[in-house]
Each structure stands twice: as structure tokens, then as C-alpha cells.
Amino acid sequence: MDTSQASHPKMLKLLGIVLFCGLLTPVQGPDPGASFLVSRGEIVNFVAETLVKNGLLLENLKAIKIPDIVREGSLLSALLKITGLHIVDMQLPVVSLELLPSAECRVRVYSKLEIQGDYLFGAVPDPIDIFAAVNITVKLRIADYSSGTYQVVFEDCHFVLVSIDISLLSGLLPVSVNNLVSSTLRNTLPSLLCPVLYAVFNFVKTHAESTMNMVLQVGAVGSIEYQLASLPLLFEQHTRLDLSTLVQPAEGGSVAPAAGSAPAALPPLRGNVLNLGLTEAFLNTALPMLAQIQRQVFAFSPDVVSEAPQLTDAILALIPPGCSRCPVSTPLSIVITEAGAPVIALEANKATVKLPVRILVFTNLADGTVLTVLALEADLALNADISVSDDHLLIEASLDSVALVLESSDVGIVHVSDLVRPMHNLLEEAYVPPLNEALRVGIPLPKLMNIDFTGAVVQSLEDLLVLYV
């Protein structure tokens, strides 16, 4: 048996799998920080709403000039003309959508058009009203991604005149004239309506892109730019859209998620309108911009920290005996500053923020000099409670644990393990509240296809935060 012939079908099968997977891989663009799955039904709603918004479709239809319908006179019939035909109104369109994995879709639009004109069959024109129920199917293909945009290629337009109802102000129209009008409109309307739908669907596409490509302000601290990162991927029941993200702090510069991150594997919709996945890499570019707080300087006082006396006693107890310059009754003060950028870590049903800070405990001596009692490095582990409000992702931190490392001491302190609990209380009361105040501005979310995030459910997965709408 020829083994090369036996392996040939397997090779073809493997090649087919590779090609199919290639179709599911987005066209290479910037690394996506946000990925969406949008249900087919929600896309239909967006298309339908866009068609009727500000009379978009109707106004374009009104601009159509329908040719006169003329029947030449003869020995058996008189000259007949129907002139000035134009569309004056339309029934709310019914839109349906078929998504094809070959980056194609079929959009069907059903509506009833009201057409008016003048019926000339004698000396006096007679107003004519035509109600034409039409069903138009447009086949589209998306292609040619480039910097946040793509092209819509119109491949086919199929027109069906479902029914027609004609009435005259003066009475009923003869059957022969009714048939003439029906056959004429059936022949002329496709060439008139299809170009209108082409133009309108280009507008729908541009409008859809405007909900993907946007720069959103983050309070006074900066902005976040979202941009379509690759061609949309079409599946039978949903579409996938990947957006690149660029964080732009107010002080200048810009930060993108780390290069080389693969597109997120989003959970299936399972009846949801939309799933939005935000990568850990994106959140770690946005969080440092939000979590900028001024250094905290305050005196040890029960007004600031409820356990200030206990913390003072714990620090003074660490001072070695015989220190001539060491404070005894002099009040202590503290300075807390950020020592690095906060980093969020996502895992199943849990989000944690790691934040390094520097804690400086000092006192002002009588001679005007400053004595550094303690200089500490503290690694804070904060639980992150994540929610959505007003189309913003909100993060609220609560202190979980503190790890202290002695940096230096002018008074000879050599160990700080006894300070962990009182320092935990101090940071929880005096540092976490201003941190949460800074975080309260939130991360603005792109309103893809105008979908409202109200009531979104938030779930933390490994390296990914998912919002279910």
C-alpha cells in the first residue's frame, strides 16, 4: 500500500482545518484591549433604528424621481399619463439579517411605500395614491480593513413588489391601468431603490464605526481612545468586534496594552445581547492614570486615624534604648506616597490590585531639624470590587493585606513586623479613601451600537474581565 496516498486525505483535512481557523483569526491590527460579541438581534435593532433615525431612509427615498407612466393613445384607447410620481411616506421598515461566516451578510428590508402623482386621462389631472409593499434583499460583504475602518462591498440587490394598492380621488382605477402601473413599477423601482439602499447602508456602516472609534474623557486625568482593530468576524448568531485601546494621560504621552497579547477568548452569549471582554493588559494601562493621588501628609491624630495612639506607642516601642535624639513626647507625622504603578490581577471570580507605597514617619525637632523615625516600603494588596454605572467601569478598593519592608531609620529601628496591624489600620482609614475617590471617575466604555450597559453583570476570569448585557 502506498503510504503517501493514504496520508493524502489526512493532509487535505488538516489543511482544511488550518484554513478554517485562519478565517476565524482577525486581520492583524493593533492588539485588542476590548472585544465584543454582539447578538444578531441587536445588530438588526441598530440597523433598523439607524434607518428611521432622522428620517434617513425616507428622506433618501423622497429624493427619488420616478419616471412617468405613459400609455400611448390608439383607436381603442385614449392617451394615459401618470406624472409627478414621488414617494411621500413609508411604513416603519421591518429588517431581518442573515450573517454568513464568509464575511458576508444579507439584509432584508420590508416596507410599504406611499407614492403620489397625477393621473391624466382627460382635461383635469386626478390625484393618484399608490401603496406599494416592497421586499428588498441586499447582499453585502465587508472587506479591506484599514485604521479603524472597513469597506462595504455591495454584491447583489433583489427586489420584490409584494403587493400594490392604487386609488384615485375621483374613484376606482380601471383594471388595465392598474396592471400597467404594477408592471411598470415592478420594472423601474429596483433600479431606483437599490442605489438608495446602497447609500443608506454605507451611512449605517459609518454610524456603526462611530460607536467603535471614539476618544472618551476620563475626568480631568486624561482620555481613552478606542478603535476597531480588525475586520468584524461574522457568525450565524453573532458578530465579534475587537477594539484597540490607547490610554492618553493629561500630562502627555500615550500607553497601549503590551504588544503580542492574543485576542481574548470570550464566553458565548447564551441569550445575552452583548459580551464585552476587557483584557488585564488594558486595565493595567488605564488604572495608573486613574489612581494618581497627591501624597498624603498628616499628623498622628485620632481625628485622622482612630488608632493613632496605639500606632505611636508601637513605633516608639521599637526605638532602641539610649537614643538621645529620639522623640518621646514630640508628635509624629507621616507621609504616604505612591512608589510605583498599581497593577490589577484577574483570576476566576476575583480581582486584586497590587500597589507599592512609601511610608515616611518623621518628627520636627526643637532645633528645626527633621528626624526620620521610619522609612518603609509597603506593598498593598487590595480587593477590587468592580461594577458598571453610567457606561463607566468602576473599581472600589478595600485593603486586604500589607507587607512592610524597612528602608531606613534615623533612630536605629531594625525590625517592623509589629507594625503590620496598626499600619494596616492607618492605610485603610487614611489612604484607601482618597484612592477610591480618585478611582470613582471610572473607565468610560464605548457604547458599541448604542447598547446600554445598565444592569451589566461583571465577571472576573483568568486575565479577562467580562461584562454581560
Coordinates of C-alpha atoms in Angstrom, one line a residue:
M1 CA 0.0 0.0 0.0
D2 CA 1.3 3.5 -0.9
T3 CA 1.6 5.4 2.4
S4 CA 1.8 8.7 0.6
Q5 CA -1.6 8.1 -0.9
A6 CA -3.1 7.0 2.4
S7 CA -1.8 10.2 4.1
H8 CA -3.1 12.5 1.3
P9 CA -6.7 12.7 2.6
K10 CA -5.4 13.4 6.1
M11 CA -3.2 16.2 4.8
L12 CA -6.2 17.7 3.0
K13 CA -8.3 17.5 6.1
L14 CA -5.5 19.1 8.2
L15 CA -5.1 21.9 5.6
G16 CA -8.9 22.5 5.7
I17 CA -8.8 22.9 9.4
V18 CA -5.9 25.3 9.2
L19 CA -7.7 27.4 6.5
F20 CA -10.9 27.4 8.6
C21 CA -9.1 28.6 11.7
G22 CA -7.5 31.2 9.6
L23 CA -10.9 32.6 8.7
L24 CA -11.7 32.9 12.4
T25 CA -8.5 34.8 13.1
P26 CA -8.9 38.6 12.9
V27 CA -6.9 40.5 10.3
Q28 CA -3.7 41.6 12.0
G29 CA -4.0 45.1 13.6
P30 CA -3.2 46.7 17.0
D31 CA -3.5 44.3 20.0
P32 CA -7.2 44.5 21.2
G33 CA -7.8 45.7 24.7
A34 CA -11.6 45.3 24.3
S35 CA -13.5 42.6 22.5
F36 CA -17.3 42.4 21.9
L37 CA -19.7 39.6 21.0
V38 CA -22.9 41.2 19.7
S39 CA -26.0 39.2 19.0
R40 CA -27.6 39.2 15.6
G41 CA -30.8 40.6 17.0
E42 CA -29.1 43.6 18.5
I43 CA -27.4 44.3 15.1
V44 CA -30.8 44.2 13.5
N45 CA -32.1 46.7 16.1
F46 CA -29.2 49.0 15.4
V47 CA -29.7 48.8 11.6
A48 CA -33.5 49.4 11.9
E49 CA -33.1 52.3 14.3
T50 CA -30.5 53.9 12.1
L51 CA -32.7 53.6 9.0
V52 CA -35.5 55.5 10.7
K53 CA -33.4 57.9 12.8
N54 CA -33.9 61.5 11.5
G55 CA -35.9 60.0 8.6
L56 CA -32.7 58.7 7.0
L57 CA -34.3 56.1 4.7
L58 CA -37.4 58.1 4.0
E59 CA -35.6 61.3 3.1
N60 CA -33.4 59.4 0.6
L61 CA -36.5 57.8 -0.9
K62 CA -38.3 61.1 -1.2
A63 CA -35.4 62.3 -3.4
I64 CA -36.1 59.6 -6.0
K65 CA -37.7 60.8 -9.2
I66 CA -40.0 58.0 -10.5
P67 CA -40.4 58.2 -14.4
D68 CA -43.8 59.0 -15.8
I69 CA -46.0 56.1 -16.7
V70 CA -47.4 56.6 -20.2
R71 CA -49.7 54.7 -22.4
E72 CA -49.9 56.0 -26.0
G73 CA -53.4 56.6 -27.4
S74 CA -54.9 54.4 -30.1
L75 CA -58.2 53.8 -31.9
L76 CA -59.3 51.7 -28.9
S77 CA -57.8 53.7 -26.0
A78 CA -57.0 57.3 -25.2
L79 CA -53.7 58.7 -24.1
L80 CA -52.9 58.0 -20.5
K81 CA -50.2 59.6 -18.3
I82 CA -49.3 59.3 -14.7
T83 CA -46.9 62.1 -13.9
G84 CA -45.1 63.6 -10.9
L85 CA -44.7 60.3 -9.1
H86 CA -42.7 60.5 -5.9
I87 CA -42.5 58.7 -2.6
V88 CA -44.2 60.7 0.2
D89 CA -44.2 58.3 3.1
M90 CA -43.2 54.8 4.2
Q91 CA -44.3 52.2 6.8
L92 CA -41.9 51.5 9.6
P93 CA -39.4 49.1 7.9
V94 CA -39.1 45.5 9.1
V95 CA -35.4 44.5 9.0
S96 CA -34.0 40.9 9.1
L97 CA -30.4 39.9 8.9
E98 CA -28.6 36.7 7.9
L99 CA -24.9 36.6 8.9
L100 CA -22.6 34.4 6.8
P101 CA -19.1 33.3 8.0
S102 CA -17.6 34.3 4.7
A103 CA -17.7 38.0 5.9
E104 CA -21.0 38.4 4.0
C105 CA -24.5 39.2 5.2
R106 CA -27.9 39.5 3.7
V107 CA -30.1 42.3 4.9
R108 CA -33.8 42.2 4.1
V109 CA -35.9 45.3 4.4
Y110 CA -39.7 45.1 4.1
S111 CA -41.9 48.2 4.0
K112 CA -44.9 49.8 2.4
L113 CA -44.3 52.9 0.3
E114 CA -46.8 55.6 -0.3
I115 CA -46.4 57.1 -3.8
Q116 CA -48.3 60.1 -5.1
G117 CA -48.7 61.6 -8.5
D118 CA -51.3 62.9 -11.1
Y119 CA -53.4 60.7 -13.3
L120 CA -54.0 62.4 -16.6
F121 CA -56.8 60.8 -18.6
G122 CA -58.8 63.9 -19.6
A123 CA -58.6 67.6 -19.2
V124 CA -58.3 67.7 -15.4
P125 CA -55.5 65.9 -13.5
D126 CA -56.7 63.4 -10.9
P127 CA -54.5 62.8 -7.8
I128 CA -53.4 59.2 -7.5
D129 CA -52.3 57.3 -4.4
I130 CA -50.2 54.2 -4.7
F131 CA -49.3 51.9 -1.8
A132 CA -46.6 49.5 -2.8
A133 CA -45.4 46.8 -0.4
V134 CA -41.8 46.0 -1.2
N135 CA -39.3 43.4 0.0
I136 CA -35.6 44.2 -0.8
T137 CA -32.7 41.9 -0.1
V138 CA -29.2 43.4 -0.2
K139 CA -26.2 41.1 -0.1
L140 CA -23.1 42.8 1.5
R141 CA -19.5 41.8 2.1
I142 CA -17.1 43.5 4.5
A143 CA -13.5 43.9 3.4
D144 CA -10.4 46.0 3.3
Y145 CA -9.7 46.8 7.0
S146 CA -7.6 49.9 7.4
S147 CA -7.0 52.0 10.6
G148 CA -10.3 51.6 12.3
T149 CA -12.5 51.3 9.2
Y150 CA -13.5 48.8 6.6
Q151 CA -15.3 48.8 3.2
V152 CA -18.8 47.5 2.5
V153 CA -19.0 45.8 -0.9
F154 CA -22.5 45.5 -2.4
E155 CA -22.8 42.3 -4.2
D156 CA -26.5 41.9 -5.0
C157 CA -29.8 43.6 -4.6
H158 CA -33.0 41.7 -5.1
F159 CA -36.4 43.5 -5.3
V160 CA -39.9 42.0 -4.9
L161 CA -43.1 44.0 -5.3
V162 CA -45.2 42.1 -2.8
S163 CA -48.5 44.0 -3.4
I164 CA -49.8 47.2 -4.8
D165 CA -53.0 49.2 -4.0
I166 CA -54.0 52.1 -6.2
S167 CA -56.7 54.6 -5.6
L168 CA -57.9 57.8 -7.4
L169 CA -59.5 60.8 -5.7
S170 CA -62.4 60.5 -8.2
G171 CA -62.9 56.8 -7.9
L172 CA -61.6 53.4 -8.9
L173 CA -58.8 52.9 -11.5
P174 CA -59.6 50.6 -14.5
V175 CA -58.0 47.1 -14.2
S176 CA -56.0 47.6 -17.3
V177 CA -54.4 50.8 -15.9
N178 CA -53.8 49.0 -12.5
N179 CA -51.9 46.3 -14.3
L180 CA -49.9 48.8 -16.3
V181 CA -48.9 50.7 -13.1
S182 CA -48.0 47.4 -11.3
S183 CA -45.8 46.1 -14.2
T184 CA -44.1 49.4 -14.7
L185 CA -43.2 49.9 -11.0
R186 CA -42.0 46.3 -10.8
N187 CA -39.6 47.1 -13.6
T188 CA -38.5 50.6 -12.6
L189 CA -38.3 50.6 -8.8
P190 CA -35.4 48.1 -8.4
S191 CA -33.0 50.4 -10.3
L192 CA -34.3 53.3 -8.2
L193 CA -34.4 51.8 -4.7
C194 CA -31.3 49.6 -4.8
P195 CA -28.9 52.6 -5.1
V196 CA -30.7 54.3 -2.3
L197 CA -30.2 51.3 -0.1
Y198 CA -26.5 51.1 -1.0
A199 CA -26.0 54.8 0.1
V200 CA -28.1 54.3 3.2
F201 CA -26.2 51.1 4.3
N202 CA -22.9 53.0 3.8
F203 CA -24.2 55.5 6.3
V204 CA -25.2 52.7 8.7
K205 CA -21.7 51.3 8.4
T206 CA -20.2 54.8 9.1
H207 CA -22.6 55.3 12.0
A208 CA -21.6 51.8 13.4
E209 CA -17.9 52.7 13.2
S210 CA -18.6 56.0 15.1
T211 CA -19.7 53.8 18.0
M212 CA -16.4 51.9 17.9
N213 CA -13.9 54.6 17.1
M214 CA -14.0 57.3 19.7
V215 CA -12.0 59.2 22.3
L216 CA -13.6 59.3 25.7
Q217 CA -12.6 61.6 28.5
V218 CA -11.6 60.2 31.9
G219 CA -12.5 63.1 34.1
A220 CA -9.6 65.6 34.2
V221 CA -6.9 62.9 34.2
G222 CA -6.8 62.0 30.5
S223 CA -8.7 60.1 27.9
I224 CA -9.0 56.6 26.3
E225 CA -9.1 56.1 22.6
Y226 CA -11.0 53.1 21.2
Q227 CA -10.5 52.0 17.6
L228 CA -11.7 49.0 15.6
A229 CA -8.6 46.7 15.5
S230 CA -9.5 44.4 12.7
L231 CA -12.4 43.3 10.4
P232 CA -15.5 42.2 12.2
L233 CA -16.0 38.5 12.3
L234 CA -19.4 37.3 11.3
F235 CA -21.0 34.1 12.7
E236 CA -24.5 32.8 12.3
Q237 CA -25.9 34.3 15.5
H238 CA -23.4 37.0 16.4
T239 CA -20.6 39.2 15.3
R240 CA -17.2 39.6 17.0
L241 CA -15.5 43.0 17.1
D242 CA -12.0 43.7 18.5
L243 CA -11.1 47.2 19.6
S244 CA -7.6 48.5 20.3
T245 CA -7.2 50.8 23.3
L246 CA -4.9 53.7 23.8
V247 CA -4.7 55.5 27.2
Q248 CA -3.7 59.2 27.0
P249 CA -2.8 60.8 30.3
A250 CA -3.5 64.5 30.6
E251 CA 0.2 65.2 31.2
G252 CA 1.0 63.9 27.8
G253 CA 2.1 60.7 26.1
S254 CA 0.1 57.6 25.4
V255 CA 0.1 54.0 26.7
A256 CA -1.1 50.9 24.8
P257 CA -1.5 47.4 26.2
A258 CA 1.6 45.2 26.0
A259 CA 2.2 44.0 22.4
G260 CA 1.8 40.4 21.4
S261 CA -1.3 39.7 23.5
A262 CA -3.7 37.3 21.7
P263 CA -7.4 38.3 21.2
A264 CA -9.4 37.3 24.2
A265 CA -11.4 34.1 24.2
L266 CA -14.9 35.4 25.2
P267 CA -17.6 33.3 26.8
P268 CA -20.5 32.5 24.5
L269 CA -23.5 34.9 24.5
R270 CA -26.1 32.4 25.8
G271 CA -29.0 34.7 25.3
N272 CA -27.2 37.9 26.2
V273 CA -27.3 41.0 23.9
L274 CA -23.6 41.6 24.3
N275 CA -20.5 40.3 26.0
L276 CA -17.6 42.8 26.4
G277 CA -14.2 41.5 27.4
L278 CA -11.6 43.9 28.8
T279 CA -8.1 42.4 29.0
E280 CA -5.9 42.6 32.1
A281 CA -3.3 44.3 29.9
F282 CA -5.7 47.1 29.0
L283 CA -6.9 47.6 32.6
N284 CA -3.2 47.9 33.7
T285 CA -2.7 50.8 31.2
A286 CA -5.8 52.6 32.4
L287 CA -5.6 52.0 36.2
P288 CA -2.4 54.1 36.8
M289 CA -4.0 57.1 35.1
L290 CA -7.0 56.9 37.5
A291 CA -5.1 56.0 40.7
Q292 CA -3.0 59.2 40.8
I293 CA -3.4 60.8 44.2
Q294 CA -1.5 63.5 45.9
R295 CA 0.9 62.4 48.6
Q296 CA -0.8 62.2 52.0
V297 CA 0.7 64.2 54.8
F298 CA -0.8 64.3 58.2
A299 CA 0.0 64.2 61.9
F300 CA -0.8 61.1 64.0
S301 CA -4.1 62.1 65.5
P302 CA -7.3 60.2 66.4
D303 CA -9.1 62.7 64.0
V304 CA -7.2 61.0 61.1
V305 CA -6.6 57.5 62.4
S306 CA -8.7 56.0 65.1
E307 CA -5.8 54.0 66.5
A308 CA -3.2 56.8 66.2
P309 CA -2.1 56.4 69.9
Q310 CA -1.6 52.7 69.5
L311 CA 0.4 53.2 66.4
T312 CA 2.5 55.9 68.1
D313 CA 3.2 53.6 71.0
A314 CA 4.1 50.7 68.7
I315 CA 6.6 52.8 66.8
L316 CA 8.2 54.3 69.9
A317 CA 8.5 50.8 71.4
L318 CA 10.8 49.8 68.5
I319 CA 13.3 52.6 69.3
P320 CA 16.4 51.1 70.9
P321 CA 17.3 52.3 74.5
G322 CA 19.8 55.1 74.9
C323 CA 18.8 57.2 71.8
S324 CA 19.5 60.7 72.8
R325 CA 17.8 62.4 69.8
C326 CA 14.8 60.1 69.8
P327 CA 11.3 61.7 70.3
V328 CA 9.5 60.9 73.5
S329 CA 6.5 63.3 73.5
T330 CA 7.1 65.0 70.2
P331 CA 4.1 64.3 67.9
L332 CA 4.8 62.1 64.9
S333 CA 3.8 62.9 61.4
I334 CA 3.5 60.6 58.3
V335 CA 3.9 61.0 54.6
I336 CA 2.5 58.4 52.2
T337 CA 3.4 58.5 48.5
E338 CA 3.0 56.0 45.6
A339 CA 6.2 54.1 44.9
G340 CA 5.0 52.6 41.6
A341 CA 2.0 52.0 39.3
P342 CA -0.9 49.9 40.6
V343 CA -1.3 46.5 38.9
I344 CA -4.5 44.6 38.7
A345 CA -4.5 40.8 38.6
L346 CA -7.6 39.0 37.3
E347 CA -8.5 35.4 38.2
A348 CA -11.7 33.4 38.4
N349 CA -14.2 35.5 40.3
K350 CA -11.5 37.6 41.9
A351 CA -9.7 40.9 41.1
T352 CA -6.8 42.1 43.1
V353 CA -4.8 45.4 42.9
K354 CA -1.2 45.5 44.0
L355 CA 0.1 48.9 44.9
P356 CA 3.5 49.8 46.3
V357 CA 3.7 52.9 48.5
R358 CA 6.5 54.6 50.6
I359 CA 5.7 55.5 54.2
L360 CA 7.8 58.0 55.9
V361 CA 7.3 58.6 59.7
F362 CA 9.1 61.7 60.9
T363 CA 9.1 64.4 63.6
N364 CA 10.2 68.0 63.7
L365 CA 12.7 68.5 66.5
A366 CA 13.1 71.7 68.6
D367 CA 16.2 72.7 66.8
G368 CA 14.3 72.9 63.5
T369 CA 15.7 69.7 62.0
V370 CA 13.6 66.8 60.7
L371 CA 14.2 63.3 62.2
T372 CA 13.2 60.4 60.1
V373 CA 11.9 57.8 62.5
L374 CA 11.0 55.2 59.8
A375 CA 11.2 54.9 56.1
L376 CA 9.1 51.9 54.9
E377 CA 8.3 50.3 51.7
A378 CA 4.8 48.9 51.8
D379 CA 3.2 46.5 49.3
L380 CA -0.6 46.8 49.5
A381 CA -2.9 44.1 48.3
L382 CA -6.4 45.4 47.7
N383 CA -9.5 43.6 46.8
A384 CA -11.1 45.2 43.8
D385 CA -14.9 45.4 43.7
I386 CA -15.8 46.1 40.0
S387 CA -19.2 47.3 38.8
V388 CA -20.7 49.3 36.0
S389 CA -22.6 52.6 36.3
D390 CA -23.5 55.2 33.6
D391 CA -21.4 53.4 31.0
H392 CA -18.3 53.5 33.2
L393 CA -16.4 50.7 34.7
L394 CA -16.0 51.4 38.4
I395 CA -13.3 50.0 40.7
E396 CA -13.6 50.2 44.5
A397 CA -10.7 49.0 46.6
S398 CA -10.6 47.6 50.0
L399 CA -7.3 46.8 51.8
D400 CA -6.7 43.1 52.2
S401 CA -3.1 42.9 53.4
V402 CA 0.1 44.9 53.9
A403 CA 3.7 43.8 53.6
L404 CA 6.3 46.1 55.2
V405 CA 10.0 46.4 54.5
L406 CA 12.3 48.7 56.4
E407 CA 14.1 51.1 54.2
S408 CA 15.9 53.2 56.8
S409 CA 15.6 54.6 60.2
D410 CA 17.5 57.6 61.8
V411 CA 16.8 56.2 65.3
G412 CA 18.1 52.7 64.9
I413 CA 14.8 50.7 64.4
V414 CA 15.8 47.4 62.8
H415 CA 12.5 45.4 62.6
V416 CA 8.9 46.4 61.8
S417 CA 6.9 43.2 61.9
D418 CA 5.0 44.6 64.9
L419 CA 3.7 47.5 62.9
V420 CA 1.9 45.5 60.3
R421 CA -1.5 45.5 62.0
P422 CA -1.5 49.2 63.1
M423 CA -0.2 50.3 59.7
H424 CA -2.9 48.3 58.1
N425 CA -5.5 50.3 60.0
L426 CA -3.8 53.5 59.2
L427 CA -3.7 52.8 55.5
E428 CA -7.3 51.6 55.5
E429 CA -8.6 54.8 57.2
A430 CA -6.3 57.4 55.7
Y431 CA -5.0 56.2 52.4
V432 CA -7.7 53.9 50.8
P433 CA -10.5 56.6 50.9
P434 CA -8.6 59.1 48.7
L435 CA -7.6 56.3 46.5
N436 CA -11.2 55.3 46.0
E437 CA -12.1 58.9 45.4
A438 CA -9.6 59.0 42.5
L439 CA -10.9 55.7 41.1
R440 CA -14.5 56.9 41.3
V441 CA -14.2 58.7 37.9
G442 CA -14.2 55.2 36.3
I443 CA -13.1 53.9 32.9
P444 CA -15.5 55.0 30.2
L445 CA -16.8 52.2 28.0
P446 CA -17.5 52.5 24.2
K447 CA -21.3 52.4 23.6
L448 CA -21.0 49.9 20.8
M449 CA -24.1 50.2 18.5
N450 CA -25.6 52.4 21.3
I451 CA -26.1 49.4 23.6
D452 CA -26.8 50.5 27.2
F453 CA -24.6 48.9 29.9
T454 CA -27.2 49.5 32.6
G455 CA -27.6 46.3 34.6
A456 CA -24.5 44.7 33.2
V457 CA -23.2 41.7 35.1
V458 CA -19.4 41.8 35.7
Q459 CA -17.3 38.6 36.0
S460 CA -13.6 38.2 36.5
L461 CA -11.9 35.4 34.6
E462 CA -8.3 34.5 34.2
D463 CA -6.6 37.6 32.6
L464 CA -10.0 38.9 31.4
L465 CA -12.9 41.0 32.8
V466 CA -16.2 40.2 31.1
L467 CA -19.4 42.3 31.1
Y468 CA -22.7 40.6 30.2
V469 CA -25.6 42.7 29.0

